[in-house]
Short mmCIF file of C-alpha atoms in Angstrom, two decimals:
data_model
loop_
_atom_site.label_atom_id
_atom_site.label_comp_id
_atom_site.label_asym_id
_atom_site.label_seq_id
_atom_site.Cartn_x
_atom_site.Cartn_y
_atom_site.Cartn_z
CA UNK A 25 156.54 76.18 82.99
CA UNK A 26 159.28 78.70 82.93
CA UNK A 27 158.87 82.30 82.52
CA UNK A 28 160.62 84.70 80.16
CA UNK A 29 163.89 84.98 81.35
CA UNK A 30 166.13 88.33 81.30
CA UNK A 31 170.05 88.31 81.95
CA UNK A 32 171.53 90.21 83.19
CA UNK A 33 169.39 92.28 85.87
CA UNK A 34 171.36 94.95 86.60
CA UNK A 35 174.22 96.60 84.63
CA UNK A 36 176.35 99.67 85.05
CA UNK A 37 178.30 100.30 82.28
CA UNK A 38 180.49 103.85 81.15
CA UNK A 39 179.42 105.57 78.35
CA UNK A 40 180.87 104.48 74.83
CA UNK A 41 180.71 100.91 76.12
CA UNK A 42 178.64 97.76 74.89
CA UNK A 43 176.19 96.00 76.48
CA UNK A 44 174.23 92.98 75.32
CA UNK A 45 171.09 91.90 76.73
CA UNK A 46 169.65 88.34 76.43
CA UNK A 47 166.07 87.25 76.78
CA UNK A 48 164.64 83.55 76.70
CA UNK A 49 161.28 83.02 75.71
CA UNK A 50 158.62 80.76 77.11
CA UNK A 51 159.55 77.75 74.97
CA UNK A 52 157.29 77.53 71.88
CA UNK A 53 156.00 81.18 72.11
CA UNK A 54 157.28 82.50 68.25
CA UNK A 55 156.49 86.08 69.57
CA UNK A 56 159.67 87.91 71.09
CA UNK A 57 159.19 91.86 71.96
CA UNK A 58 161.67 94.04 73.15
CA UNK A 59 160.41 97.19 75.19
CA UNK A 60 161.85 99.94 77.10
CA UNK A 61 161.04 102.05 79.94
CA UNK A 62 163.27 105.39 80.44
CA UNK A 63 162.92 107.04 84.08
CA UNK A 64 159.91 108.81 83.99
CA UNK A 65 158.51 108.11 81.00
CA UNK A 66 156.25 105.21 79.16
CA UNK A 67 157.07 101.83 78.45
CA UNK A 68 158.02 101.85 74.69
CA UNK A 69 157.94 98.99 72.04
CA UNK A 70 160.97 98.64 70.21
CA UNK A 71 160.83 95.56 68.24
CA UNK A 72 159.03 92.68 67.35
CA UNK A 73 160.48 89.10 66.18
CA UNK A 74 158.24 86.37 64.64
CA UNK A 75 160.27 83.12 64.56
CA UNK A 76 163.89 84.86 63.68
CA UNK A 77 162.42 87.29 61.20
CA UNK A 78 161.99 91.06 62.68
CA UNK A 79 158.29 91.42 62.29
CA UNK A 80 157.85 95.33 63.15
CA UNK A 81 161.35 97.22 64.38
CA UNK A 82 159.52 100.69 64.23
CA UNK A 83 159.98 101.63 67.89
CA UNK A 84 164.29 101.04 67.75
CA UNK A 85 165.48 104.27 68.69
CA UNK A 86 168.63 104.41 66.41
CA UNK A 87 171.60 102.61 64.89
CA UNK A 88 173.60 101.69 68.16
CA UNK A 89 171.02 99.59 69.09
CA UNK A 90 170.77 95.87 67.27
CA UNK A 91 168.57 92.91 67.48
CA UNK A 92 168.87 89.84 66.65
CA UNK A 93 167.14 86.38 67.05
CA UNK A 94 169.60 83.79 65.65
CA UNK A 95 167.01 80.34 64.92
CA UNK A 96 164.14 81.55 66.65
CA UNK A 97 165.03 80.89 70.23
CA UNK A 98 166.44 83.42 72.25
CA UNK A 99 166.91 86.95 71.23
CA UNK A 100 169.85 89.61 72.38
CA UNK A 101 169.86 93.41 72.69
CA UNK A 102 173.09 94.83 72.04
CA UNK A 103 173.33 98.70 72.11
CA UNK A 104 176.38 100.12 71.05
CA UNK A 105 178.34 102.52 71.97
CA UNK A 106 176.04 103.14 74.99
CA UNK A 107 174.73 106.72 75.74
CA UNK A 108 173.55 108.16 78.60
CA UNK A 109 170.28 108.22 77.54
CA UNK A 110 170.07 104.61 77.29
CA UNK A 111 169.08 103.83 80.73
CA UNK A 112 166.08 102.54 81.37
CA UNK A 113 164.57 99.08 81.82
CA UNK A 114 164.27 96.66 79.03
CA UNK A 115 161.61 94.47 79.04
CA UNK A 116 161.47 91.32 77.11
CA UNK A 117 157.95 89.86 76.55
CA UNK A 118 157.03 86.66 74.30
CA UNK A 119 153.16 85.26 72.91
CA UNK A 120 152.36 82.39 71.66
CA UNK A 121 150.17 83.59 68.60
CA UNK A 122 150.18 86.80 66.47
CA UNK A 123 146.60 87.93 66.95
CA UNK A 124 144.77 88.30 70.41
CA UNK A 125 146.98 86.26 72.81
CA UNK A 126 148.43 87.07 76.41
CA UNK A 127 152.17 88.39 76.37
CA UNK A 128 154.23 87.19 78.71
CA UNK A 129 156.48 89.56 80.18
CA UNK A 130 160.02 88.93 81.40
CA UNK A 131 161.61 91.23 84.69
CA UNK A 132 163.45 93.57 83.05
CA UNK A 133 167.21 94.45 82.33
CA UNK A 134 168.02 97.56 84.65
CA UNK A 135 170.73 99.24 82.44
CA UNK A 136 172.46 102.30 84.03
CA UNK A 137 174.93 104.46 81.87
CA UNK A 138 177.68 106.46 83.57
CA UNK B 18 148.56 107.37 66.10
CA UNK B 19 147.47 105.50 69.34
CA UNK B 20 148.17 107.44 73.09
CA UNK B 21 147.71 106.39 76.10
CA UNK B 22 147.48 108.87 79.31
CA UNK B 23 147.71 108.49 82.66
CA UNK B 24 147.53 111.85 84.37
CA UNK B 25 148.23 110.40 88.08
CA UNK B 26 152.11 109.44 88.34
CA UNK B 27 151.41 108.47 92.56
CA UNK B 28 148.46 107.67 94.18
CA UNK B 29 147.98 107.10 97.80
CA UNK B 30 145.16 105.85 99.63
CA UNK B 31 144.04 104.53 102.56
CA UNK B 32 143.46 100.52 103.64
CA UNK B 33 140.07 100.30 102.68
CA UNK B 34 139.10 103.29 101.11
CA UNK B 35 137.79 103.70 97.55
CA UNK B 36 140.56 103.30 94.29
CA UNK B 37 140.48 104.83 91.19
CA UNK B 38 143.40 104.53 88.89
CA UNK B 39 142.80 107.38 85.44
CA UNK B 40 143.27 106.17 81.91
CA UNK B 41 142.42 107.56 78.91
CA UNK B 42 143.67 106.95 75.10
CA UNK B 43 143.48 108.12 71.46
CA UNK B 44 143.21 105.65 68.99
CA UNK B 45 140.95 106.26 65.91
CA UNK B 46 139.92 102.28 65.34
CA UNK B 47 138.21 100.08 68.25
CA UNK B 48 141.12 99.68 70.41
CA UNK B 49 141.77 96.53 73.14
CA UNK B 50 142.96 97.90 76.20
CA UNK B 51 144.41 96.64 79.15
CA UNK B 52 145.46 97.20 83.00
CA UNK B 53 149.10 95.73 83.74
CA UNK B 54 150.52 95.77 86.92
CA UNK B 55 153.93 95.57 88.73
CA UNK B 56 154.60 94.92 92.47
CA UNK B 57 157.63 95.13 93.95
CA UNK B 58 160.34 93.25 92.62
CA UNK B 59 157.86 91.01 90.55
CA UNK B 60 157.47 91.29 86.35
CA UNK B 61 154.71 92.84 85.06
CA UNK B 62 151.58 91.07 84.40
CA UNK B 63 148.56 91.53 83.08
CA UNK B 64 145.81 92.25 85.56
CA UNK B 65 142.42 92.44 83.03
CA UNK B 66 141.58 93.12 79.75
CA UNK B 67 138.39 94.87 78.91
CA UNK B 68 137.01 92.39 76.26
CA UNK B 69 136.67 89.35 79.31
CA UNK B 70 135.01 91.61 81.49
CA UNK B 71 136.08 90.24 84.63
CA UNK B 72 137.04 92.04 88.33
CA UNK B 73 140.50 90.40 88.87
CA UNK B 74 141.59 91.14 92.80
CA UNK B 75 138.57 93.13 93.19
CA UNK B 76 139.66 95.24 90.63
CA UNK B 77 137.13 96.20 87.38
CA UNK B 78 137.69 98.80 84.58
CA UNK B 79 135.02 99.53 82.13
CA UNK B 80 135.78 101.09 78.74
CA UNK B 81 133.84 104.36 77.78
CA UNK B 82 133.94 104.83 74.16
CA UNK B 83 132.38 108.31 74.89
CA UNK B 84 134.95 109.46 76.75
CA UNK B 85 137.95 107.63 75.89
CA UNK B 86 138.59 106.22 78.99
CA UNK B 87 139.32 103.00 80.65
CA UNK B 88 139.36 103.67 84.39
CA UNK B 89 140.77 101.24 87.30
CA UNK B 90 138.59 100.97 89.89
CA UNK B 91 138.11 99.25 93.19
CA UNK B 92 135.81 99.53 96.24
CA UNK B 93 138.01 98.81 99.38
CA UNK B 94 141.73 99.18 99.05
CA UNK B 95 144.20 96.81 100.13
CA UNK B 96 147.94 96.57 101.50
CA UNK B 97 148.62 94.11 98.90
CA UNK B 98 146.79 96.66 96.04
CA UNK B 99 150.50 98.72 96.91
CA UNK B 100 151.89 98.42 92.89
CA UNK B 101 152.90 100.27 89.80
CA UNK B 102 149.67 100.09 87.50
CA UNK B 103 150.06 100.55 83.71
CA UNK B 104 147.25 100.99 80.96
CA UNK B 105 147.39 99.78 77.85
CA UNK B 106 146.27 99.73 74.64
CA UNK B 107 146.32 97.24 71.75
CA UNK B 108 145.02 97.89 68.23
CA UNK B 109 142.86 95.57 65.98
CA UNK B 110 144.36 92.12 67.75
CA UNK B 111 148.07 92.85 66.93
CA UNK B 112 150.62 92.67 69.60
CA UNK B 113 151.97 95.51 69.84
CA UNK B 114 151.21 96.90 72.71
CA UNK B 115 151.29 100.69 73.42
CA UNK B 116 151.58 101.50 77.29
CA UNK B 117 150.61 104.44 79.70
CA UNK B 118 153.48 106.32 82.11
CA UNK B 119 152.12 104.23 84.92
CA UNK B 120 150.52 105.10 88.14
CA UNK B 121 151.95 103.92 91.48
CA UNK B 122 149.48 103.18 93.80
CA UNK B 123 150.32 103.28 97.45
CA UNK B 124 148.12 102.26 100.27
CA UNK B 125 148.47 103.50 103.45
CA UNK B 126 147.74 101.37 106.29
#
């Protein structure tokens, strides 16, 4: 069975660009989470997708960054205009139920803003 | 609100000696929590959970209500123990997941 995939691994982008992350789930897991880790500090939840419907998006950090899960499947990260403060590593992560089960995580995106 | 703290950013230890990785949390509710861990150039996993009550890798954590803490132990370190170690903590069965700063553990030969 395939993991969660992440793609890319590694960007570099300039500041005031756009970058879009993409994460596949383990096929039939309706759980998608998005989480970040900035150098140094905790690994943060972000956002939560049941099916295509955002479930909890309390941990998004602000406006430039958007989420979406077109039909359930995958899901992409898009943050835009990227700030410095935007690197980090973003973790993708997908369960099969709501309550009590195992989350999968993915590798990581390594995003680094210049 | 839930917190979890781990006050140990690098630990080093020598092959075979005793491990303890620190982890404590506030939550107000009965909280799950959990031990994840990332080797090199792997995705993080989960490594045990303190509901199953199981020693994964030689590993075991118990959960002290008392004192808030849900410590990573292990008797004899090992080469392959070398990792990035994260507690976490989940409240009443929902998935999301709060996480520690993570501890890397290093094991000196």
């Amino acid at each position: 069975e395939a993991g969660v995939t992440q793609f890319p691994s590694h960007s570099v982008i300039e500041k005031g660009q756009t970058v879009t992350l993409r994460c596949d789930p383990i096929s039939g897991h309706d759980n998608l989470y998005w989480y970040r880790r900035v150098m140094g500090k905790e690994i943060k939840f972000l956002l939560h997708f049941v099916k295509e419907s955002k479930q909890d998006e309390s941990g998004m950090p602000n406006n430039r960054f958007l989420a979406e899960r077109t039909g359930g499947t995958y899901s992409t990260l898009k943050v835009q205009p990227a700030e410095l403060e935007d690197s980090g590593v973003y973790f993708c992560a997908s369960s099969q139920e709501l309550w009590g089960n195992t989350i999968y995580f993915g590798e990581g995106s390594w995003l680094t803003v210049v | 609100a839930q917190r979890v703290t781990q006050p140990e950013k690098l630990l080093s230890v020598f092959k075979g000696a005793p491990v303890e990785l620190k982890c404590n949390y506030s939550y107000s509710g009965s909280p799950e929590l959990f031990w994840y861990v990332q080797y090199s150039r792997q995705r993080l996993q989960l490594l045990l959970r303190h509901i199953s009550r199981e020693s994964i890798k030689g590993f075991t954590a118990d959960l002290n209500k008392g004192e808030t803490s849900f410590h990573l132990k292990k008797p004899f370190a090992q080469e392959e123990d070398s990792a990035m170690y994260y507690c976490a903590l989940r409240s009443g069965g929902y998935q999301k997941v709060t996480f520690g700063t993570g501890t890397k553990l290093q094991v000196i030969p």
